[in-house]
Amino acid sequence: MRILVIEDEKKVASFIKKGLEEEHYAVDTAYDGETGLYMSDVNEYDLIVLDLMIPKIDGLEVLKRIRGNKNNVPILILTAKDTVEDIVKGLDSGCDDYLTKPFNFTVFLARIRALLRREKIEKEPFLKIADLTLSPVTHKVTRKGKEVELTSKEYALLEYFMRNPDRVLTRTLISEHVWDYHFDSLTNVIDVYVNYLRKKIDKDFEPKLIHTIRGVGYILSAHRP
Amino acid sequence: MVRGGQVMKRGSMHLRSLRFKLTLWYVLILGILLISFSSFLYFTLSKSLYRGVDNKLRSLAELIASESASPLSKFGFGNIDQALETSMGLKPIGKFIQVLDESGQIGRKSDNLKNIQLPISLSALKSASQGLITFETNRSLENPPLRIVTFPVLENNHITKIVQVASSLEDVEDALHTLLLILIIAVPLALLVASLGGQFLAHKALKPVDHITQTARMITSKNLNQRIEPLKVRDEISRLIETFNEMISRLDRSFCQVRQFSTDASHELKTPLTILKGEVEVALRKERGPHEYEQILKSNLEEVNRMSQIVEDLLLLSKADSGEILLNREDMNLTEVLNEVVAQVNVLAKSKNLRIETANHHEEMNIFADPLRIRELFLNLIENGIKYTEEGGSIHILLTKDTWPQDGNLSSQPQGEKADLVKIVVSDTGIGIAKEDQERIFDRFFRVDKARSRDQGGSGLGLSICKWIVQAHQGEIKVESELGKGSSFIVKLPIHPS
């Protein structure tokens, strides 16, 4: 899951990025509204964390322009503005959640999970395909009830697969949602990680879940031969 | 709601009572005028009517007296009426005449008296005997009031006859009575109409006041953007409305300032708090190496220092506002303090590859001021210059002596003395300040570029403190700046403050 953090206060952006990366999210940061808007335009994010008082283009304006572009990415406003009018204005301008600074990081993470869940109309707190389960809260992955140990990147990759089951995912899509923008998508890193993942969740189990679509990418499905 | 209603009711009661008072005064004054006028009218009219009767009686009496005194008189015998008619061609209507001889016996009398005789009082008789004319009013219950003149006829200083002529006062009194009746009915009626009219006028005049009261009452700190609707005509009320609106505007401005200040202050404090809380919470989510902990603690310390700086500066300013801080003025050497400060900030300047140049045209630069505050002033201004100047730039500090402009607001300084102030100019070759921001840079927490200034550190209160220090020393501070070229802060301090 790839998240964009638009926040002008560098230290705030930095600890958010660090905390989110430790939760296996890919994180990009933008320090002003203009850059943030540009990045949200050229990249596909699963969620945007947006500060309101940011230079160049004001946060509310960024929000309106993102929505104006018919982009329905979940947006969480994170700001020091805590009056009722500010919150109502923010929510009415099209954000999905509003958190005031200073905030509790655990709550922040839980809200992000809730927003990502809402996006896929999932009400259950864990993802499930056949006998494979993944809990975004505890990061625990099981296959046939047996716990599977994954590295951070493997976990992020699997979460992305499981949030988009039965859908062909190209290497570009995977790189956009699992890696941040420093990633060079021309390398075969994705194939390497998909193979690692296969070894851990598919090798000793039936049916196989990850399938290669030659020349296109991969698909996670329980209904393919 | 009930309270509000009561207040409203009380308000209109007050208004009604003012209306009532105005009407009362109006009616009172009008009443006094009408009553005085009516009394004057009544009394002068009655006097002139009575005098008219008296004059007629007297002239008739004189006529009769002179006729009866003449030797050819036909008054001796027979009917007076006939005699009068034949001698003078007139028949006195409504006049009663009787003629008495010197002993008081009735001689002749007019027909209309029939068998009645006119009463004659003792005092009238007595006056007549002395040759004096007497007017009397005789009132009795059964007859209408009579006005009687008793007129002695003198012949060689000897009373020969007494002529009495009387006239009924019925007509006069009837007329006066009618007048009185009219006045008694008309005056209260006029007052009643006037009071209604007065109430209407007072109501009309006070209606805008009522309107002002209601609008003013509805305005609270929450809706200070409301104004009282101005009237089309320009009068006292419209000036009152204008005054009210100006007052509300001033209130609005100061409320806005206070609100802006508390928003800014809370934001300034929330940012370091967010960083502290977030960094610590993220750090505690898992075990980390000693180097990482050290990094986090260092960053935390930075934020704690920033917060204490903000709190300290805020405290200083709030104490300054309430006048709690007193200056410890002494004779101090300005050049010395400046050199100390420059030495202190040189490290900072060198790290950005900036040059600091000082110019001093006078050896002696002593002023009577608080050295601690002046030091703070220099430090804030020079640090500010360093913060907003790109690498390789320079800071110029110029100290000169000057005099206050004679027409300036501080021209109360002695005129004969030359050089009564020091001028300190701190110029940088930095990014400059836009025209529209120049007057606001001394405002608390005002930042031209929020992100940039936080990166540079500082509380956002430095220039506010500078302004306070300068003003506490009865000086002036201003800024001249051009975007991209640099800024100059010009401070003027009196050498011998009053």
XYZ file of C-alpha atoms in Angstrom:
723
model
C 0.000 0.000 0.000
C 1.464 3.311 -1.059
C 0.827 6.450 0.871
C 1.588 10.113 0.064
C 2.284 12.409 3.001
C 1.888 16.127 2.195
C 3.317 17.950 5.211
C 5.538 21.039 5.304
C 7.018 20.416 8.729
C 9.948 18.184 7.813
C 10.304 16.507 11.179
C 6.610 15.606 11.253
C 6.776 14.224 7.716
C 9.887 12.300 8.654
C 8.489 10.466 11.688
C 5.239 9.717 9.864
C 7.223 8.214 6.987
C 9.353 6.195 9.382
C 6.372 4.931 11.382
C 4.398 4.010 8.272
C 7.338 2.258 6.607
C 7.753 0.166 9.705
C 4.156 -0.894 9.109
C 5.120 -2.021 5.583
C 3.624 0.890 3.722
C 5.482 2.557 0.872
C 5.629 6.272 1.680
C 6.354 9.377 -0.413
C 6.546 12.833 1.119
C 5.840 16.264 -0.321
C 6.712 19.464 1.597
C 4.338 21.827 -0.170
C 0.933 21.796 -1.835
C 2.247 22.189 -5.352
C 4.567 19.168 -5.172
C 1.918 17.162 -3.338
C -0.670 17.872 -6.005
C 1.773 16.979 -8.766
C 2.768 13.714 -7.096
C -0.844 12.711 -6.484
C -1.461 13.370 -10.166
C 1.361 11.304 -11.649
C 1.403 8.430 -9.144
C -1.372 6.166 -7.987
C -1.648 6.286 -4.212
C -3.813 4.163 -1.966
C -4.074 6.955 0.578
C -3.000 10.573 1.062
C -2.169 12.185 4.418
C -2.643 15.928 4.022
C -1.701 18.881 6.240
C -3.822 22.021 5.774
C -1.393 24.865 6.458
C 1.144 24.179 3.752
C 3.005 26.586 1.489
C 2.370 27.360 -2.196
C -1.079 25.735 -2.430
C -3.218 25.574 0.676
C -4.214 22.097 1.896
C -7.950 22.593 1.372
C -7.255 23.738 -2.187
C -5.095 20.654 -2.785
C -7.975 18.514 -1.502
C -10.491 20.221 -3.798
C -8.219 19.899 -6.829
C -7.551 16.189 -6.176
C -11.310 15.624 -5.962
C -11.757 17.835 -9.025
C -9.535 15.429 -10.941
C -12.069 12.674 -10.204
C -9.497 11.050 -7.941
C -11.281 9.181 -5.154
C -8.173 8.198 -3.217
C -8.886 8.176 0.551
C -7.550 11.384 2.106
C -6.784 11.836 5.785
C -6.349 15.435 6.907
C -3.762 15.839 9.628
C -3.687 19.383 10.980
C -3.330 21.660 13.996
C -6.605 23.361 13.043
C -8.996 21.878 15.558
C -12.111 24.041 15.582
C -15.454 22.512 14.695
C -15.732 24.786 11.630
C -12.333 23.650 10.356
C -13.226 19.970 10.738
C -16.609 20.411 9.051
C -15.012 22.434 6.242
C -12.393 19.755 5.708
C -14.857 16.875 5.643
C -17.217 18.808 3.383
C -14.397 19.538 0.963
C -14.045 15.835 0.347
C -11.638 14.355 2.848
C -12.449 10.981 4.395
C -11.081 11.473 7.866
C -9.739 14.303 10.008
C -7.114 14.005 12.720
C -5.844 16.949 14.773
C -2.268 17.491 15.890
C -0.765 16.475 18.216
C -2.086 12.987 17.514
C -1.652 9.473 18.817
C 0.338 7.399 16.344
C -1.527 4.160 17.113
C -4.833 5.853 16.420
C -3.339 7.346 13.257
C -2.372 3.854 12.034
C -5.791 2.433 12.915
C -7.510 5.200 10.964
C -5.309 4.515 7.956
C -6.234 0.822 8.111
C -9.902 1.743 8.396
C -9.664 4.029 5.365
C -7.906 1.359 3.274
C -10.521 -1.179 4.330
C -13.345 1.137 3.463
C -11.909 1.592 -0.003
C -12.482 -2.103 -0.812
C -15.791 -2.280 1.051
C -14.322 -4.742 3.499
C -15.763 -4.706 6.918
C -13.723 -7.555 8.307
C -10.485 -6.593 10.007
C -8.510 -9.275 8.078
C -8.125 -10.298 4.440
C -8.871 -13.870 3.286
C -8.376 -15.767 0.007
C -9.083 -19.557 0.158
C -7.189 -20.673 3.287
C -4.741 -17.776 3.168
C -5.357 -14.970 5.700
C -3.606 -11.679 6.398
C -4.256 -9.330 9.295
C -3.324 -5.693 8.557
C -3.432 -4.989 12.308
C -1.041 -7.667 13.556
C 0.647 -8.309 10.188
C 0.114 -12.042 10.861
C -0.159 -14.217 7.737
C -1.433 -17.817 7.912
C -1.892 -20.564 5.314
C -4.087 -23.514 6.351
C -3.923 -22.171 9.906
C -0.121 -22.280 9.923
C 1.674 -18.994 10.485
C 3.918 -17.845 7.636
C 6.913 -15.592 8.392
C 7.335 -12.812 5.825
C 9.826 -9.976 5.413
C 8.531 -6.421 5.276
C 8.552 -6.186 1.462
C 7.046 -9.666 1.053
C 4.285 -8.683 3.432
C 3.586 -5.427 1.567
C 3.480 -7.324 -1.718
C 1.093 -9.943 -0.354
C -1.178 -7.301 1.175
C -1.435 -5.590 -2.197
C -2.243 -8.906 -3.897
C -4.854 -9.756 -1.299
C -6.527 -6.363 -1.551
C -6.851 -6.923 -5.305
C -7.774 -10.594 -5.714
C -8.687 -12.090 -9.105
C -7.226 -9.054 -10.827
C -4.228 -9.060 -13.135
C -1.572 -6.831 -11.563
C 1.080 -5.506 -13.922
C 4.645 -4.945 -12.757
C 4.041 -1.197 -13.055
C 0.976 -1.385 -10.795
C 2.874 -3.489 -8.283
C 5.826 -1.121 -8.295
C 3.511 1.857 -7.804
C 1.642 0.400 -4.866
C 4.337 -1.511 -3.038
C 7.456 0.546 -3.592
C 7.933 4.319 -3.136
C 8.932 6.537 -6.001
C 12.651 6.012 -5.632
C 12.105 2.496 -6.977
C 13.352 1.725 -10.462
C 10.623 -0.406 -12.021
C 12.867 -1.614 -14.850
C 14.728 -4.036 -12.610
C 13.483 -7.569 -11.981
C 13.182 -6.975 -8.227
C 9.418 -7.545 -8.447
C 9.871 -11.010 -9.953
C 12.409 -11.861 -7.298
C 9.998 -10.847 -4.492
C 7.079 -12.662 -6.110
C 9.186 -15.801 -6.180
C 10.118 -15.386 -2.496
C 6.447 -15.024 -1.707
C 5.529 -18.084 -3.758
C 8.043 -20.190 -1.879
C 6.504 -19.202 1.432
C 2.766 -19.369 0.721
C 2.365 -21.667 -2.306
C 5.201 -24.194 -2.337
C 3.905 -26.543 0.378
C 0.209 -25.883 -0.162
C -2.588 -26.571 -2.640
C -4.239 -24.933 -4.465
C -1.550 -22.591 -5.817
C -2.699 -18.981 -5.420
C -0.166 -16.784 -7.260
C -0.190 -17.247 -11.003
C 2.014 -15.704 -13.693
C 0.329 -14.069 -16.682
C 3.084 -14.199 -19.240
C 4.175 -10.834 -20.589
C 1.708 -8.978 -18.332
C 2.176 -9.640 -14.643
C 0.666 -11.689 -11.859
C -2.717 -12.611 -10.440
C -3.756 -13.861 -7.011
C -6.698 -16.228 -7.392
C -8.119 -19.402 -5.837
C -10.116 -20.260 -8.932
C -7.423 -20.804 -11.553
C -6.026 -24.179 -12.646
C -34.921 32.902 25.833
C -36.870 34.032 28.876
C -33.950 36.121 30.016
C -33.584 37.613 26.582
C -37.268 38.452 26.533
C -37.021 40.144 29.884
C -34.089 42.183 28.765
C -35.937 43.239 25.639
C -38.991 44.168 27.662
C -36.935 46.174 30.108
C -35.251 47.901 27.235
C -38.462 49.025 25.627
C -39.786 50.061 29.052
C -36.840 52.391 29.413
C -37.513 53.694 25.986
C -41.171 54.087 26.732
C -40.329 55.989 29.873
C -38.099 58.351 27.907
C -40.927 58.795 25.441
C -43.259 59.362 28.386
C -40.910 61.911 29.926
C -40.547 63.818 26.687
C -44.318 63.894 26.237
C -44.833 64.902 29.859
C -42.454 67.829 29.548
C -44.002 68.851 26.305
C -47.521 68.739 27.746
C -46.409 70.479 30.934
C -44.838 73.385 29.085
C -47.733 73.638 26.697
C -50.156 73.470 29.676
C -48.414 76.319 31.491
C -48.484 78.395 28.310
C -52.136 77.692 27.596
C -53.244 78.330 31.164
C -51.317 81.604 31.386
C -52.677 82.695 28.055
C -56.242 81.756 29.025
C -55.996 83.509 32.378
C -54.587 86.594 30.727
C -57.336 86.521 28.126
C -60.048 86.005 30.720
C -58.861 88.691 33.093
C -58.151 91.389 30.513
C -61.455 90.718 28.809
C -63.411 90.828 32.046
C -61.617 93.985 33.090
C -62.321 95.718 29.818
C -65.942 94.575 29.844
C -66.468 95.857 33.386
C -64.700 99.090 32.552
C -66.916 99.501 29.519
C -70.010 99.119 31.703
C -68.616 101.575 34.247
C -67.781 104.107 31.550
C -71.262 103.924 30.103
C -72.834 104.267 33.560
C -70.652 107.190 34.391
C -71.239 109.079 31.171
C -75.000 108.553 31.512
C -74.839 109.673 35.112
C -72.840 112.752 34.096
C -75.329 113.532 31.405
C -78.240 113.232 33.745
C -76.430 115.242 36.399
C -75.620 118.079 34.035
C -79.137 118.080 32.631
C -80.737 118.042 36.021
C -78.444 120.792 37.251
C -79.441 123.176 34.470
C -82.223 125.597 35.262
C -84.149 124.607 32.166
C -84.156 121.101 33.235
C -87.068 118.955 32.469
C -85.840 116.474 35.020
C -87.510 118.136 37.858
C -90.693 116.331 37.336
C -92.149 113.574 35.333
C -90.642 110.583 33.811
C -86.882 110.366 33.403
C -87.178 108.136 30.379
C -89.353 110.609 28.612
C -87.217 113.457 29.686
C -84.073 111.765 28.412
C -85.750 110.878 25.189
C -86.997 114.351 24.562
C -83.862 116.148 25.732
C -81.206 113.886 24.248
C -83.044 111.741 21.813
C -81.971 108.536 23.441
C -83.702 105.957 25.465
C -81.309 104.149 27.703
C -82.141 100.438 27.436
C -81.335 98.245 30.354
C -80.203 101.160 32.478
C -81.887 101.875 35.719
C -81.812 105.497 36.817
C -82.892 107.140 40.007
C -82.275 110.615 41.272
C -82.149 111.366 44.974
C -82.259 114.745 46.643
C -79.617 115.899 49.052
C -81.354 114.278 51.998
C -81.321 110.917 50.289
C -85.047 110.877 49.392
C -85.815 109.385 46.061
C -86.990 111.949 43.558
C -87.349 110.549 40.083
C -86.590 107.170 38.726
C -86.780 105.384 35.413
C -89.809 103.356 34.441
C -88.094 100.066 34.381
C -87.453 100.285 38.102
C -91.208 100.211 38.657
C -91.665 100.162 42.398
C -88.234 98.941 43.248
C -85.532 101.297 44.284
C -81.866 101.021 43.683
C -79.997 100.197 46.856
C -77.604 102.792 48.103
C -74.913 101.837 50.533
C -73.805 103.923 53.425
C -70.264 104.186 52.171
C -71.490 105.353 48.754
C -73.653 107.975 50.431
C -70.758 109.078 52.515
C -68.463 109.366 49.473
C -71.175 111.201 47.608
C -71.458 113.682 50.424
C -67.785 114.371 49.933
C -68.406 114.834 46.202
C -66.872 111.478 45.165
C -68.225 109.087 42.585
C -68.685 105.492 43.758
C -69.024 102.343 41.702
C -70.559 99.365 43.407
C -71.676 95.924 42.446
C -74.753 94.719 44.134
C -75.309 91.048 44.273
C -78.371 89.532 45.684
C -79.698 86.084 45.358
C -83.003 86.852 43.634
C -81.821 89.546 41.223
C -79.090 89.531 38.626
C -75.984 91.442 39.735
C -76.243 95.177 39.352
C -73.498 97.676 38.723
C -74.419 100.968 40.280
C -72.754 104.353 40.010
C -73.535 106.902 42.657
C -72.873 110.328 41.202
C -73.236 113.467 43.316
C -74.486 116.603 41.542
C -72.617 119.602 42.869
C -73.791 123.169 42.757
C -71.444 125.669 44.246
C -69.658 122.936 46.093
C -72.896 121.845 47.537
C -74.600 118.596 46.869
C -77.991 119.157 45.464
C -78.812 115.758 44.071
C -77.436 112.294 43.827
C -77.812 110.511 40.508
C -77.693 106.764 40.567
C -77.430 104.799 37.344
C -77.362 101.010 37.360
C -76.963 98.368 34.760
C -77.409 94.679 34.937
C -74.143 92.746 34.721
C -75.960 89.680 33.490
C -74.741 89.964 29.873
C -71.162 90.619 30.856
C -71.113 87.834 33.350
C -72.814 85.495 30.934
C -70.194 86.255 28.314
C -67.358 85.771 30.793
C -68.929 82.614 32.054
C -69.202 81.221 28.542
C -65.578 82.149 27.873
C -64.486 80.436 31.074
C -66.457 77.369 30.124
C -64.882 77.287 26.683
C -61.417 77.666 28.158
C -61.977 74.975 30.772
C -63.064 72.534 28.115
C -60.707 73.626 25.336
C -57.433 73.774 27.314
C -57.481 70.168 28.591
C -58.721 69.038 25.207
C -55.825 70.829 23.499
C -53.428 69.305 26.027
C -54.823 65.851 25.378
C -54.401 66.241 21.636
C -50.931 67.701 22.194
C -49.925 64.790 24.409
C -51.022 62.322 21.756
C -49.152 64.304 19.146
C -46.158 64.567 21.450
C -46.175 60.835 22.030
C -46.327 60.250 18.324
C -43.428 62.632 17.710
C -41.368 61.158 20.528
C -42.107 57.690 19.223
C -41.080 58.717 15.727
C -37.914 60.361 16.990
C -36.981 57.462 19.258
C -37.804 54.649 16.880
C -34.295 54.630 15.342
C -32.900 54.569 18.869
C -35.014 51.508 19.560
C -33.651 49.972 16.365
C -30.074 50.764 17.407
C -30.665 49.286 20.844
C -32.014 46.049 19.432
C -29.198 45.622 16.917
C -26.539 46.578 19.455
C -28.001 44.081 21.904
C -27.808 41.277 19.364
C -24.139 41.925 18.676
C -21.866 39.706 20.741
C -18.277 38.580 20.345
C -19.615 35.916 17.977
C -21.129 38.211 15.348
C -19.039 41.344 15.408
C -19.233 41.515 11.639
C -22.825 42.804 11.996
C -23.476 46.522 11.711
C -26.410 48.783 12.512
C -28.183 49.712 9.319
C -27.414 53.357 8.517
C -30.239 55.854 7.955
C -30.791 57.638 4.671
C -30.870 61.094 6.222
C -27.933 62.613 8.047
C -28.911 63.714 11.535
C -27.965 63.140 15.174
C -29.261 59.577 15.031
C -27.277 58.735 11.910
C -24.162 60.105 13.601
C -24.944 57.935 16.620
C -25.245 54.911 14.335
C -21.962 55.807 12.669
C -20.268 56.103 16.027
C -21.683 52.763 17.107
C -20.573 51.088 13.906
C -17.079 52.506 14.206
C -16.920 51.219 17.758
C -18.068 47.763 16.650
C -15.425 47.809 13.906
C -12.726 48.592 16.429
C -14.003 45.828 18.699
C -14.091 43.454 15.749
C -10.506 44.275 14.857
C -9.203 43.768 18.368
C -11.193 40.533 18.765
C -9.738 39.324 15.483
C -6.252 40.168 16.661
C -6.733 38.317 19.923
C -8.234 35.337 18.105
C -5.430 35.335 15.547
C -2.879 35.571 18.335
C -4.292 32.613 20.269
C -4.609 30.549 17.084
C -1.020 31.372 16.186
C 0.252 30.705 19.703
C -1.501 27.358 19.887
C -0.234 26.409 16.445
C 3.319 27.392 17.309
C 3.183 25.221 20.408
C 1.342 22.351 18.733
C 3.992 21.777 16.090
C 6.828 20.934 18.500
C 4.355 18.939 20.611
C 3.294 16.909 17.570
C 6.908 16.179 16.722
C 7.766 15.196 20.302
C 4.756 12.948 20.687
C 5.034 11.405 17.229
C 8.754 10.741 17.342
C 8.557 9.175 20.781
C 5.527 7.050 19.902
C 7.105 5.794 16.693
C 10.369 5.103 18.549
C 8.592 3.076 21.228
C 6.844 0.817 18.720
C 9.871 -1.417 18.571
C 13.342 -1.840 19.969
C 16.048 0.325 18.396
C 19.776 0.744 18.529
C 21.504 3.273 20.811
C 22.417 5.490 17.872
C 18.805 5.797 16.805
C 17.703 6.579 20.343
C 20.356 9.280 20.525
C 19.102 10.812 17.278
C 15.545 10.847 18.575
C 16.537 12.350 21.920
C 18.547 15.061 20.171
C 15.616 15.930 17.968
C 13.339 15.903 21.020
C 15.688 18.263 22.831
C 15.539 20.664 19.884
C 11.767 20.748 20.110
C 11.779 21.129 23.884
C 14.189 24.054 23.526
C 12.004 25.609 20.891
C 8.968 25.275 23.107
C 10.693 26.802 26.095
C 11.902 29.649 23.889
C 8.335 30.322 22.741
C 6.978 30.112 26.278
C 9.732 32.396 27.593
C 9.172 34.953 24.854
C 5.418 34.849 25.344
C 5.846 35.340 29.047
C 8.193 38.261 28.469
C 5.761 39.917 26.092
C 2.783 39.389 28.361
C 4.736 40.866 31.263
C 5.766 43.745 29.012
C 2.107 44.247 28.076
C 1.043 44.470 31.686
C 3.959 46.800 32.482
C 5.555 44.378 34.916
C 9.017 44.687 33.437
C 11.001 47.688 34.543
C 14.079 48.815 32.687
C 17.351 48.980 34.603
C 18.732 52.016 32.857
C 22.324 52.992 33.246
C 24.971 54.834 31.278
C 26.103 52.207 28.845
C 28.509 52.045 25.959
C 26.597 51.042 22.877
C 29.700 50.195 20.822
C 30.904 47.786 23.464
C 27.618 45.913 23.623
C 27.427 45.768 19.849
C 30.930 44.325 19.565
C 30.085 41.667 22.152
C 26.964 40.635 20.280
C 28.780 40.539 16.942
C 31.464 38.309 18.464
C 28.712 36.017 19.729
C 26.876 35.653 16.427
C 29.994 35.425 14.290
C 30.011 31.634 14.678
C 26.503 31.528 13.254
C 27.439 33.864 10.414
C 30.559 31.915 9.521
C 28.602 28.666 9.255
C 26.599 30.348 6.494
C 29.643 32.090 5.051
C 28.266 35.555 5.860
C 30.280 38.690 6.614
C 29.283 40.989 9.439
C 30.539 44.564 9.034
C 30.132 47.270 11.635
C 30.596 50.979 11.085
C 30.770 53.493 13.877
C 31.364 57.179 13.186
C 31.734 58.192 16.791
C 34.166 57.097 19.437
C 31.790 57.790 22.263
C 28.426 56.138 21.948
C 27.026 56.246 25.449
C 23.321 56.153 26.005
C 21.175 55.860 29.091
C 19.439 52.517 28.628
C 19.011 48.975 29.935
C 22.127 47.110 28.688
C 20.441 43.692 28.967
C 17.546 44.720 26.734
C 19.725 46.587 24.250
C 21.847 43.476 23.959
C 18.747 41.408 23.302
C 17.647 43.919 20.690
C 20.960 43.722 18.818
C 21.023 39.946 19.086
C 17.499 39.544 17.728
C 18.048 41.943 14.837
C 21.399 40.496 13.760
C 20.259 36.878 14.139
C 17.200 37.734 12.113
C 19.446 39.147 9.387
C 21.591 36.011 9.390
C 18.527 33.754 9.153
C 17.135 35.399 6.065
C 20.348 35.978 4.161
C 21.574 33.398 1.677
C 25.094 32.020 1.918
C 27.830 34.414 0.894
C 25.823 37.530 1.758
C 26.619 40.152 4.352
C 25.170 42.012 7.323
C 25.975 45.714 7.822
C 25.547 47.418 11.142
C 25.762 51.192 11.251
C 25.796 53.338 14.388
C 25.344 57.115 14.042
C 24.175 60.063 16.063
C 21.250 62.109 14.888
C 18.551 64.508 16.014
C 14.833 63.935 16.195
C 12.930 65.489 13.349
C 11.514 68.782 14.669
C 8.026 68.126 13.374
C 8.112 64.474 14.321
C 6.079 62.946 17.087
C 9.083 62.919 19.382
C 10.038 66.566 18.883
C 9.574 67.319 22.551
C 13.340 66.858 22.899
C 15.302 70.036 23.629
C 15.845 71.821 20.345
C 19.121 73.556 21.075
C 20.955 70.326 21.823
C 22.484 68.627 18.835
C 22.587 64.846 18.421
C 20.025 63.649 20.926
C 19.550 60.185 19.480
C 21.489 57.220 18.222
C 20.507 55.593 14.982
C 21.221 51.902 14.591
C 20.769 50.395 11.148
C 21.029 46.623 10.677
C 20.966 45.797 6.957
C 21.215 42.435 5.264
C 21.488 41.281 1.677
C 18.801 38.683 2.255
C 15.511 37.691 0.705
C 13.711 40.886 1.699
C 10.128 41.417 2.803
C 7.196 42.155 0.508
C 5.595 45.597 0.894
C 2.304 44.171 2.165
C 4.084 42.190 4.881
C 6.359 44.987 6.086
C 3.956 46.519 8.567
C 2.980 43.138 9.958
C 6.420 41.708 10.646
C 6.418 43.176 14.162
C 3.135 41.366 14.904
C 3.365 38.400 17.183
C 3.847 35.092 15.384
C 3.604 36.765 12.013
C 5.759 34.877 9.557
C 6.282 35.799 5.958
C 7.105 32.226 5.028
C 5.953 29.822 7.667
C 7.903 26.751 6.573
C 11.090 28.645 5.998
C 11.089 30.454 9.328
C 10.491 27.284 11.324
C 13.407 25.646 9.616
C 15.458 28.595 10.817
C 14.228 28.115 14.359
C 13.032 30.955 16.542
C 9.754 31.562 18.248
C 8.187 33.997 15.797
C 8.266 36.594 18.542
C 11.767 38.066 18.101
C 10.735 41.191 16.226
C 7.768 41.762 18.570
C 10.239 41.754 21.432
C 12.522 44.147 19.522
C 9.604 46.508 19.034
C 8.756 46.380 22.710
C 12.375 47.045 23.780
C 12.641 50.049 21.460
C 9.305 51.473 22.557
C 10.145 50.958 26.221
C 13.215 53.139 25.576
C 10.987 55.790 23.904
C 12.525 55.009 20.542
C 11.308 54.086 17.089
C 11.810 50.995 14.959
C 10.955 50.552 11.302
C 11.888 48.393 8.377
C 12.857 49.247 4.820
C 13.036 46.334 2.444
C 12.966 45.246 -1.149
C 12.178 41.690 -2.189
C 15.290 39.819 -3.244
C 17.638 42.669 -2.316
C 17.560 42.726 1.456
C 16.081 44.452 4.483
C 17.193 47.286 6.782
C 15.945 47.602 10.316
C 16.307 51.178 11.544
C 16.247 51.805 15.274
C 16.305 55.261 16.831
C 16.957 55.556 20.550
C 17.101 58.764 22.589
C 20.488 59.330 24.262
C 18.935 60.975 27.312
C 15.399 59.708 27.574
C 13.020 61.917 29.509
